XYZ file of C-alpha atoms in Angstrom:
563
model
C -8.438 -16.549 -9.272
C -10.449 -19.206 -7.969
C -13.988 -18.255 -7.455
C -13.906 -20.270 -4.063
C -11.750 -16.943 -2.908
C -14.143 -14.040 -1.219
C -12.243 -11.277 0.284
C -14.472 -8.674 1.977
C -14.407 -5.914 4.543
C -15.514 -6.849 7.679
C -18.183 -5.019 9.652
C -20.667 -4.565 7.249
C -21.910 -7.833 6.359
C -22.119 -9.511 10.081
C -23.119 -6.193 11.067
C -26.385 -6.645 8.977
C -26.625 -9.649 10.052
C -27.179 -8.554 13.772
C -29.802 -5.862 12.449
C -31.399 -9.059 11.052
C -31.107 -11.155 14.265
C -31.743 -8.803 16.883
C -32.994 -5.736 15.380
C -30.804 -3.132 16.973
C -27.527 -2.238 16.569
C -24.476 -4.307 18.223
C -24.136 -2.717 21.453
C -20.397 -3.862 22.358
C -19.205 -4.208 18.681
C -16.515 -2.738 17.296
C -16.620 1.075 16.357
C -16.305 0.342 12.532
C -18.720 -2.650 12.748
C -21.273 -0.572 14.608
C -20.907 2.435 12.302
C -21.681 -0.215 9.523
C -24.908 -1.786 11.545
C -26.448 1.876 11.506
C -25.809 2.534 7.608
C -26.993 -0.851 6.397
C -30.042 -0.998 8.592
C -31.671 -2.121 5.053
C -32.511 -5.909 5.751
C -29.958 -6.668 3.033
C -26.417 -8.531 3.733
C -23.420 -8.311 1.971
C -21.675 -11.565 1.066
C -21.033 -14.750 -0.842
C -20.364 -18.001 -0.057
C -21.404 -21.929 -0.587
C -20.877 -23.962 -2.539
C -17.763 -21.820 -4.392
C -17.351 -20.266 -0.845
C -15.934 -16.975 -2.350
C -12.582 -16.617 -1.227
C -9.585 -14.901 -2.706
C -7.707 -17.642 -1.203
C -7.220 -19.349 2.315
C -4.489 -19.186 5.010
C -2.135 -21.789 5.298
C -0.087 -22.960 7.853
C 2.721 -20.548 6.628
C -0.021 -17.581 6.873
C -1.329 -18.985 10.131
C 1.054 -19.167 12.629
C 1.290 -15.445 12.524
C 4.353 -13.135 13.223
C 6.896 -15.853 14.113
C 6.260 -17.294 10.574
C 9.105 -16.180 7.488
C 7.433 -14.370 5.144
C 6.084 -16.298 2.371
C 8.655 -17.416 -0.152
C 6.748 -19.383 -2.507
C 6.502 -16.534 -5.280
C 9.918 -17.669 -6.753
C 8.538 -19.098 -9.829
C 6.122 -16.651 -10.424
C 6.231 -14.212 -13.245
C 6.742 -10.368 -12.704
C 4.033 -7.772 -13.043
C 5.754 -5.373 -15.431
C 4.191 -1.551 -15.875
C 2.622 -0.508 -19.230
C 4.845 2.025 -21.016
C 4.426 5.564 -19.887
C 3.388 6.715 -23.093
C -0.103 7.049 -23.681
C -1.916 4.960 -26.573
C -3.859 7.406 -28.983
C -7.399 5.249 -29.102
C -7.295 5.778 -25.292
C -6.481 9.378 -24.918
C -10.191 10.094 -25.123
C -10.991 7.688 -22.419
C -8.619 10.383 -20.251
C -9.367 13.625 -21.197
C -13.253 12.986 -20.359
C -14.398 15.305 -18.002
C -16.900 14.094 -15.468
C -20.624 15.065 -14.835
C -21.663 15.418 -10.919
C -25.064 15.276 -9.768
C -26.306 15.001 -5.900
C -26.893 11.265 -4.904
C -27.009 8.767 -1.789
C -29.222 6.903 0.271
C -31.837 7.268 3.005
C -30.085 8.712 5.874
C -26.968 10.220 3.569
C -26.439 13.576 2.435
C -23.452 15.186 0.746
C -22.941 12.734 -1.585
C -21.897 13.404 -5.520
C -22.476 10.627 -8.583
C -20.893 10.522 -12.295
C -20.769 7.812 -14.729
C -16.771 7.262 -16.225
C -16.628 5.721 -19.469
C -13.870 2.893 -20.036
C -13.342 0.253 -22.827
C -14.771 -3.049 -22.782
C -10.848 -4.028 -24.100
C -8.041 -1.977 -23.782
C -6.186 -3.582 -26.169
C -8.882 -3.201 -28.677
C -10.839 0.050 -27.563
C -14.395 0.503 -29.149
C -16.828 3.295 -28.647
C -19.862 0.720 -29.507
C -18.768 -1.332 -26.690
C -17.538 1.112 -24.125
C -18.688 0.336 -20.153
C -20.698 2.717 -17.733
C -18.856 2.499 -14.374
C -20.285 4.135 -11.580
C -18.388 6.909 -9.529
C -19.183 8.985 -5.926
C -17.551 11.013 -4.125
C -17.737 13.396 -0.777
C -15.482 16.607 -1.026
C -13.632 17.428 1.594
C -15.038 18.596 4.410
C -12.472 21.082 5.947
C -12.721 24.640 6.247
C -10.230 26.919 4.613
C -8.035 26.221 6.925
C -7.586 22.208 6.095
C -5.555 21.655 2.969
C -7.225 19.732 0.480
C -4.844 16.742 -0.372
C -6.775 15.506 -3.356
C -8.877 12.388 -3.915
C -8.875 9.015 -1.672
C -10.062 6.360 -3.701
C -11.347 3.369 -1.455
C -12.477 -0.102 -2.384
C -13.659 -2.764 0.491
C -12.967 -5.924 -1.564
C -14.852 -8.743 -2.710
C -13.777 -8.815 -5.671
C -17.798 -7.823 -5.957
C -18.003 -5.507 -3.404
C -19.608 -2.107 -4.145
C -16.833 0.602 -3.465
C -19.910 3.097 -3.804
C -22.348 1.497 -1.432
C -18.835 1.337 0.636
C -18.243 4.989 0.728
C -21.877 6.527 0.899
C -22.238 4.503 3.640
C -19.734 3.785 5.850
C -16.092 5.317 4.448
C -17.590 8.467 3.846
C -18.979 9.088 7.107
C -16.990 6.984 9.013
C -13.448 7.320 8.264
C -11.189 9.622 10.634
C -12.582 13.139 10.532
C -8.923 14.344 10.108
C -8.864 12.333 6.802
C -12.232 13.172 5.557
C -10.951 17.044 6.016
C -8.277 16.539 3.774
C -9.564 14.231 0.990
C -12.225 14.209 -1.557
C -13.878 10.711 -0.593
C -13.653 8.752 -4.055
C -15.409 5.140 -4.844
C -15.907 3.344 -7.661
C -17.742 0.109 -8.598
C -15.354 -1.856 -10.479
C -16.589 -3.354 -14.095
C -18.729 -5.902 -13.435
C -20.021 -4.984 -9.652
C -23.330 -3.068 -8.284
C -23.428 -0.146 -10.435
C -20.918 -0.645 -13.284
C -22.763 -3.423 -15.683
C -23.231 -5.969 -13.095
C -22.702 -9.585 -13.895
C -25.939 -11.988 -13.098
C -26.082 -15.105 -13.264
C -29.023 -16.853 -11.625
C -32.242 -15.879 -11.050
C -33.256 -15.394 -6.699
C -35.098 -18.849 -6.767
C -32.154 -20.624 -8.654
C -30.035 -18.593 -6.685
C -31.530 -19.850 -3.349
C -31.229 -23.849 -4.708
C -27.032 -23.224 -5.557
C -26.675 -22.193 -1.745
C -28.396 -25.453 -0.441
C -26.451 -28.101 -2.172
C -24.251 -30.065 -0.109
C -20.818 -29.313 0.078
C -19.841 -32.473 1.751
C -20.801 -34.926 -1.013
C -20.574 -38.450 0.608
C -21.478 -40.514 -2.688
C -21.322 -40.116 -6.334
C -24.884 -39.051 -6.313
C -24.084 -36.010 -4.423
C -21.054 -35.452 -6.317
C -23.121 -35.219 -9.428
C -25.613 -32.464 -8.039
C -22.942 -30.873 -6.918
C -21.151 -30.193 -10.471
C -24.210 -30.225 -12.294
C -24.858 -27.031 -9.537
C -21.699 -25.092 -10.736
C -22.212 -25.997 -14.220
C -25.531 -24.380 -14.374
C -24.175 -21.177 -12.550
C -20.946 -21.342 -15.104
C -23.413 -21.444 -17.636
C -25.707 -18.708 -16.318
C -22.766 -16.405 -16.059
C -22.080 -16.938 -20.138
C -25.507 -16.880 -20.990
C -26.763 -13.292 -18.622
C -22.686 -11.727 -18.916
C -21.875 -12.151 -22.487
C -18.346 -10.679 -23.759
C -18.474 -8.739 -20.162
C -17.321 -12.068 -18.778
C -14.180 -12.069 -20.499
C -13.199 -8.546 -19.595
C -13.734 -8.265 -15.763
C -10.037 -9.045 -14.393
C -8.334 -7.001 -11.621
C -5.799 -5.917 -14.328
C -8.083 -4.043 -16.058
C -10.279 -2.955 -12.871
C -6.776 -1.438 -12.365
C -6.635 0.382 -15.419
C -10.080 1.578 -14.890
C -8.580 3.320 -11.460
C -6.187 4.968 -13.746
C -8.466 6.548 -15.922
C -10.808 7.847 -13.212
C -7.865 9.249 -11.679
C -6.944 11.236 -14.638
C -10.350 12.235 -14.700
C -10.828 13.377 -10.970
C -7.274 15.940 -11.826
C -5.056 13.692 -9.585
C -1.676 13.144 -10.560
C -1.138 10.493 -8.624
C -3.389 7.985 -6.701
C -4.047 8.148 -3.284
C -6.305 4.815 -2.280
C -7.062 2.379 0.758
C -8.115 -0.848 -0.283
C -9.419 -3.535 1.900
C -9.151 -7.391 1.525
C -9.113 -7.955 -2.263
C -8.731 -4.604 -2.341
C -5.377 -4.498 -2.097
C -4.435 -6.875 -4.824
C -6.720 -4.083 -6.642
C -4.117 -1.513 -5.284
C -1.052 -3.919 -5.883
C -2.115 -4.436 -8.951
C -2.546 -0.625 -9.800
C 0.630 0.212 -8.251
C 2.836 -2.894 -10.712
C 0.763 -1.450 -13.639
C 1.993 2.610 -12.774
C 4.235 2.684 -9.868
C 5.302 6.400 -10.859
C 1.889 7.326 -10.128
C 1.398 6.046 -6.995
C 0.535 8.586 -4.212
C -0.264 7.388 -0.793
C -1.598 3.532 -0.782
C -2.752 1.418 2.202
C -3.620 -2.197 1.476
C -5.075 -3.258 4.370
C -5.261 -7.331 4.870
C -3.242 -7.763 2.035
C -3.243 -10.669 -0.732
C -0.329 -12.305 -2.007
C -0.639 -12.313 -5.980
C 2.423 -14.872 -5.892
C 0.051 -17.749 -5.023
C -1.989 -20.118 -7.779
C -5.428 -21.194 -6.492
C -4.914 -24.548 -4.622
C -2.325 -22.985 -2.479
C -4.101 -19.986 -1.890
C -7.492 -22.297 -1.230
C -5.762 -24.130 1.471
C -3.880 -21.058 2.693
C -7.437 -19.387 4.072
C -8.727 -22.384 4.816
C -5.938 -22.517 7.842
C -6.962 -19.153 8.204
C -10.378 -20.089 9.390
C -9.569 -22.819 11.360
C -7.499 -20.489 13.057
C -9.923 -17.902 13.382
C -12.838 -20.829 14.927
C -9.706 -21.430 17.653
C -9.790 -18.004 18.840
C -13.832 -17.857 19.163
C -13.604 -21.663 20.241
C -11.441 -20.304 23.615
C -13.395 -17.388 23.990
C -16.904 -19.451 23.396
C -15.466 -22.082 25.964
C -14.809 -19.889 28.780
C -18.642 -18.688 28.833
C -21.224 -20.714 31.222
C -23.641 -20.337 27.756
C -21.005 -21.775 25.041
C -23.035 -24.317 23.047
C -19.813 -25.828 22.322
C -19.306 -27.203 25.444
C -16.642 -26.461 28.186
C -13.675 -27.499 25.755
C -11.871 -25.544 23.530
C -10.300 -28.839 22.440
C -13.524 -30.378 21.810
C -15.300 -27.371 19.915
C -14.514 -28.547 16.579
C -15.569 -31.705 17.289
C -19.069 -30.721 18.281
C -19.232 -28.071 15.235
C -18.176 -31.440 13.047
C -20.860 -33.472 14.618
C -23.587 -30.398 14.424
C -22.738 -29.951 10.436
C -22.589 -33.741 9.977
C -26.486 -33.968 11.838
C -27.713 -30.975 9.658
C -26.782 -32.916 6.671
C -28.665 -35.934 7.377
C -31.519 -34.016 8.524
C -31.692 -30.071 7.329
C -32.778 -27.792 10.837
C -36.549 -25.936 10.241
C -36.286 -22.524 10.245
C -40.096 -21.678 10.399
C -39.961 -20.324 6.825
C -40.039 -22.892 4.033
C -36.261 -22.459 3.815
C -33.938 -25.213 5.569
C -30.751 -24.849 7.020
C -28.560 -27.033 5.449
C -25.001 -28.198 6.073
C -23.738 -25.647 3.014
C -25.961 -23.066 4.361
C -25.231 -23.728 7.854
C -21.368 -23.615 7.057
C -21.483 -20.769 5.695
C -23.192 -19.001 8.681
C -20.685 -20.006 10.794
C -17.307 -19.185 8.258
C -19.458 -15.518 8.169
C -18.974 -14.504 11.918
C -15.008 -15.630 11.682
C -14.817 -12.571 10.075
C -15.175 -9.815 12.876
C -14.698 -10.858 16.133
C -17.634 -8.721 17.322
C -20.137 -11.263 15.531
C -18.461 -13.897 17.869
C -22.023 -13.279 20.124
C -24.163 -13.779 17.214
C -22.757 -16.766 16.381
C -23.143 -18.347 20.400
C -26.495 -17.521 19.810
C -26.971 -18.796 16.744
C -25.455 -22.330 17.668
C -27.433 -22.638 20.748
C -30.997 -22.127 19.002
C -29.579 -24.519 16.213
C -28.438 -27.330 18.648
C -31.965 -26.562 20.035
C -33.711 -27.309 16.695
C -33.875 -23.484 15.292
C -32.403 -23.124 12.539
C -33.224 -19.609 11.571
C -30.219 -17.258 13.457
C -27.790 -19.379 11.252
C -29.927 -18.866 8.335
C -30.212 -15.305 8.986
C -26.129 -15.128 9.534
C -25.705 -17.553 6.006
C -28.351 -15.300 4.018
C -26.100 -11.708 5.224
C -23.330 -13.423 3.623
C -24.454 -13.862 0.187
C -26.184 -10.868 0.175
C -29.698 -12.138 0.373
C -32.013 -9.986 1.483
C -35.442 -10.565 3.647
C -37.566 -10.409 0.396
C -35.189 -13.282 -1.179
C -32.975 -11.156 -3.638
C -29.532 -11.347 -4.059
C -27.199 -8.525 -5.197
C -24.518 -9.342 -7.485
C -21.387 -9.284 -5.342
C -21.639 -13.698 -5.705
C -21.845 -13.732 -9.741
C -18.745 -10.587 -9.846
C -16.538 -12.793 -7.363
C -16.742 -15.464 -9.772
C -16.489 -13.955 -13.028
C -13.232 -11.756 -11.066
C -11.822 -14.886 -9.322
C -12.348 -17.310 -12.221
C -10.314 -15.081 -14.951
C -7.667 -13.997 -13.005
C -6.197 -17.531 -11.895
C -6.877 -21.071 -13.078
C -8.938 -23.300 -11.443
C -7.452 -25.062 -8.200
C -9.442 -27.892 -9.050
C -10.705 -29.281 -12.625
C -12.452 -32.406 -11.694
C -13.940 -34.715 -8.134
C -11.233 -36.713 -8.506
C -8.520 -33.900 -7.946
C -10.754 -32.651 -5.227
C -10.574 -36.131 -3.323
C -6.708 -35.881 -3.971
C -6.320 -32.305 -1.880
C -8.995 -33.361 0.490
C -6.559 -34.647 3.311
C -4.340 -31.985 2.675
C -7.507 -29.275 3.768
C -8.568 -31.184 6.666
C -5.332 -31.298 7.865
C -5.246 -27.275 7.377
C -8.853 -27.486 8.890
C -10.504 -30.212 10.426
C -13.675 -28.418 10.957
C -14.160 -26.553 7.523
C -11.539 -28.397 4.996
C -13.699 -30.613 3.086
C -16.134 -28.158 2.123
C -13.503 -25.342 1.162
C -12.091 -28.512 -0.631
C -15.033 -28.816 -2.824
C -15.868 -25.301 -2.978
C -12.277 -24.897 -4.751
C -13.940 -26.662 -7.736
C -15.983 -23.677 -9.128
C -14.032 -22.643 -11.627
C -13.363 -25.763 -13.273
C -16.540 -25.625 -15.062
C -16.096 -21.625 -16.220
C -16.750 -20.825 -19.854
C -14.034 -18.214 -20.052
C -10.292 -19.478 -20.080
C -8.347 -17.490 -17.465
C -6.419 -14.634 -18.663
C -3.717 -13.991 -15.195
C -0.986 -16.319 -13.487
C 0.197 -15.833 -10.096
C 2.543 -13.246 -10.585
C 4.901 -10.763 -8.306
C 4.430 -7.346 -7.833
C 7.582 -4.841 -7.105
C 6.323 -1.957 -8.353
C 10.046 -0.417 -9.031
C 9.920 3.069 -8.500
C 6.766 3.651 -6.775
C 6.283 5.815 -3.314
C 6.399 3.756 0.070
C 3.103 1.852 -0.257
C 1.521 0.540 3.513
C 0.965 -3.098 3.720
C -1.470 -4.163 7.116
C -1.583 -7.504 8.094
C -3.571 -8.875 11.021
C -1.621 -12.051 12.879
C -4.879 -13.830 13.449
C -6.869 -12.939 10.160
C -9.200 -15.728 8.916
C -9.557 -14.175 4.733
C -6.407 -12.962 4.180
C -3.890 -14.866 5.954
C -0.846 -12.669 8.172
C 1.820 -14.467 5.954
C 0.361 -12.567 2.636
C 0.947 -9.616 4.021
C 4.762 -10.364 4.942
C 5.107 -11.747 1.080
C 3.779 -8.783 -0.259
C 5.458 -6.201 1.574
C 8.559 -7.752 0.837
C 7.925 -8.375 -2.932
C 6.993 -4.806 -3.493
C 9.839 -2.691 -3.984
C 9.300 0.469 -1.388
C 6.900 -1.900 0.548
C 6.230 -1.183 4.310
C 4.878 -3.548 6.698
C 2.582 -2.594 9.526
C 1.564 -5.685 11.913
C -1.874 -5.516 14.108
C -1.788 -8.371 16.712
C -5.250 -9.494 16.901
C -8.325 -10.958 15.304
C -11.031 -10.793 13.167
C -10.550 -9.210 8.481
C -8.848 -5.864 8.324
C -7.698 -3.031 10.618
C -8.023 -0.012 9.784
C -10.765 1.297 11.770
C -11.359 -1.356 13.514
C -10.192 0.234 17.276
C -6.792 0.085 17.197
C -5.787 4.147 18.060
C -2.262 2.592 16.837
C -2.985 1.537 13.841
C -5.429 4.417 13.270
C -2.565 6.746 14.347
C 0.035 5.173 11.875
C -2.349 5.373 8.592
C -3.464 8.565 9.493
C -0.494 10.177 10.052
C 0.493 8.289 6.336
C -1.967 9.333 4.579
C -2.309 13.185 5.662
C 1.537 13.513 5.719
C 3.413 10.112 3.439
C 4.896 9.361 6.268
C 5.054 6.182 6.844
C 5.431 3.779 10.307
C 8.452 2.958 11.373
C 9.239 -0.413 9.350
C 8.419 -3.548 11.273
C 5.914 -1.563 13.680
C 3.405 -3.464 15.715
C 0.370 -2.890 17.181
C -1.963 -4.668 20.220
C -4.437 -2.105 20.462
């Protein structure tokens, strides 16, 4: 994949974000959001963003118009996903029969929580003992008494790719997920191979770090257009350099395989897992890979594996525009919208705002800028949960008034830059993810210039800059190793595909395509905005994955919700 795709869980990121701005917690946001607020009262953000806007992909016209659309039909030339063969190689029998080794972990503020370390080859197909990875594991047990049946373990991931599933669980999905499901379930994460706690890729040190989010994004000349390669060449380079052989073995296919292992090694016969974002291409791809052990699965905003990158670049860049039109109409109805009285006009006045800031970068009172990249990508952050939508007034009207900081403060949550100026991994692991599981959208400027008109036409506000950001990966070291490719999973258990009609990431059409390319696929449809939606509010869609995952059954097929 493209490393201009970012898929993440909403809530937690723009929810640090308002900790940042406002220093309290987000008052009418949604439950989940809120819940998030409180656990990552940290000062650090969770994100990723310009230039190579991390984004699994982008919503295109076909994934924007929401439930009228057909489902997506443009996997016809893709290749099949095809499960390994049931019988287990010898040189990785070891790998599942290890046994693992709990201790008592967590965070300020947490308690209950369990840690182990599961070992797993650098290369499956060539397993070595010298080069074996450390991935990092937690887990809650189950909280019920004796009279709640323990249903095993739920393995959760929130996406990315470069998410941490273990900062994920310890503090949000293991204290905030339904108390019903928490009764039943051992609460399972895992960092995938590459992210937070399982060898994390790096790439750039903070200070280069902070000069890659500045560049513009919007080159005008060929100037620009040279700073702007020479930009992802250097963090190409930095990967190869800080990553080493790691970099060629962090793909979702073998993420997958890791999932396998750790479920052999938690005693589960089959996996039970909710995956958010591009978490459930993690969970697709688990479920092509072994669909006889597939348990109960919920992939929740789903990605469409059928797509190459260009399409699936211009696919979420609809998905944003649509995503500005709903907080354009809601902005415009307010006496205090900075955007004017228009919903028409809004994306005109964002267009002129970003095209000011590039001539002349806002002061922020810090020695920090706000550039057009960085301003951007403050905005493209609160798209993601409707609940930010306030942030984001507020953050346009101090920046049309000359602050720059509240956009800053919104940009810096994104990448996952914290108030001390360090930057977790989750922006290096998207890329090394994204840029070996696809090739590149884009290889050179000049292809770029081709597709521009074709993403401002998707988006007029943000298409030229998810245009350019589609370029990362032409300049990656390590030749891709996955196609776009269909998953049916033949065999496998109904699996729970959740689409949202007015998602901005992962575009309501992806989730039609891949509940109908999967073989026991069942769509379940949540008419609304804003990434995700499980736990986002909805009692009805809450009600329908509960009930799946405590009792496999699943919602009636082609079931709706509105609230």
């Amino acid at each position: 994949m493209d490393s201009s795709r970012l898929f993440r869980t909403s809530g937690t990121a723009i929810a640090t974000a308002a900790m940042l701005i406002s220093g309290c917690a987000l008052g009418s946001a949604s439950p989940r959001a809120t819940a998030a607020a409180r656990a990552y009262d940290t000062g650090d953000g969770r994100s990723s963003g310009f230039p190579g806007f991390e984004s699994f992909g982008a919503g295109s016209a076909e994934g924007a118009e929401g439930p009228e659309s057909p489902p997506a039909a443009r996997h016809d030339n893709a290749r099949t996903l095809a499960p390994l063969p049931a019988a287990l190689p010898p040189a990785l029998r070891r790998y599942y029969a290890q046994k693992l080794t709990w201790h008592s972990c967590g965070t300020s503020g947490t308690s209950g929580f369990e840690c182990a370390t599961l070992m797993a080859p650098l290369d499956y197909d060539h397993p070595r003992e010298a080069d074996d990875l450390k991935l990092a594991v937690s887990r809650k047990k189950a909280t019920g008494a004796g009279h709640a049946k323990r249903l095993g373990s739920l393995m959760v991931n929130p996406g990315g790719p470069g998410g941490s599933a273990v900062g994920y669980l310890q503090h949000y999905a293991g204290i905030g997920y339904p108390a019903a499901v928490r009764a039943h379930y051992d609460m399972v994460a895992m960092d995938p191979r590459g992210v937070a706690g399982s060898e994390p890729v790096t790439c750039l040190s903070d200070t280069e770090m902070d000069r890659y989010t500045e560049v513009d994004q919007t080159p005008d000349n060929a100037t620009e257009t040279a700073e702007l390669v020479d930009a992802y060449t250097k963090f190409a380079d930095g990967c190869a350099a800080r990553a080493g052989k790691l970099l060629g073995h962090v793909s979702t296919i073998e993420a997958a395989r890791d999932m396998d292992v750790l479920r052999a090694a938690l005693d589960d016969d089959k996996l039970t897992y909710v995956g958010a974002s591009y978490g459930t291409f993690l969970g697709a791809t688990y479920a092509g890979l072994f669909p006889s052990r597939v348990g109960r699965l919920v992939l929740d905003g789903a990605l469409d594996p059928s797509l190459g990158s260009e399409q699936i670049n211009r696919d979420q860049t609809a998905g944003f525009q649509t995503a500005f039109a709903s907080f354009a109409e809601d902005c415009t109805r307010r006496k205090d919208c900075p955007l004017g009285p228009s919903a028409d006009r809004a994306g005109d006045r964002l267009a002129e705002f970003f095209a000011k800031t590039d001539a002349t970068p806002l002061a922020t009172g810090k020695s920090r800028k706000l550039t057009e990249s960085l301003a951007t990508t403050g905005v493209i952050s609160a798209m993601y949960d409707e609940a930010a939508w306030g942030l984001l007034r507020n953050a346009l009207k101090a920046a049309f008034a000359g602050d720059g900081a509240p956009l800053l403060k919104l940009s810096d949550a994104y990448y996952e830059r914290d108030r001390h100026g360090s930057y977790q991994n989750l922006m290096y692991a998207n890329a090394a993810v994204n840029c070996l599981d696809l090739p590149p959208a884009f290889r050179s400027p000049s292809e770029v210039r081709e597709a521009v008109p074709a993403f401002r036409k998707a988006s007029p506000v943000f298409g030229t800059a998810l245009a350019w950001a589609a370029l990362t990966c032409g300049y990656w070291s390590v030749p891709a190793t996955g196609a776009p490719h269909r998953i049916p999973a033949a065999g496998a258990a109904p699996i729970l595909v959740v689409g949202t009609t007015r998602d901005p990431a992962t575009p309501y059409g992806w989730a039609r395509s891949l509940a109908s390319q999967l073989s026991s696929g069942r769509l379940l449809t949540y008419e609304g905005d804003g990434h995700t939606a499980y736990t986002r509010g909805s009692t009805c869609i809450d009600k329908a994955i509960n009930t799946y995952l405590l009792t496999s059954t699943p919602p009636p097929a082609g079931q709706r919700c509105s609230s």
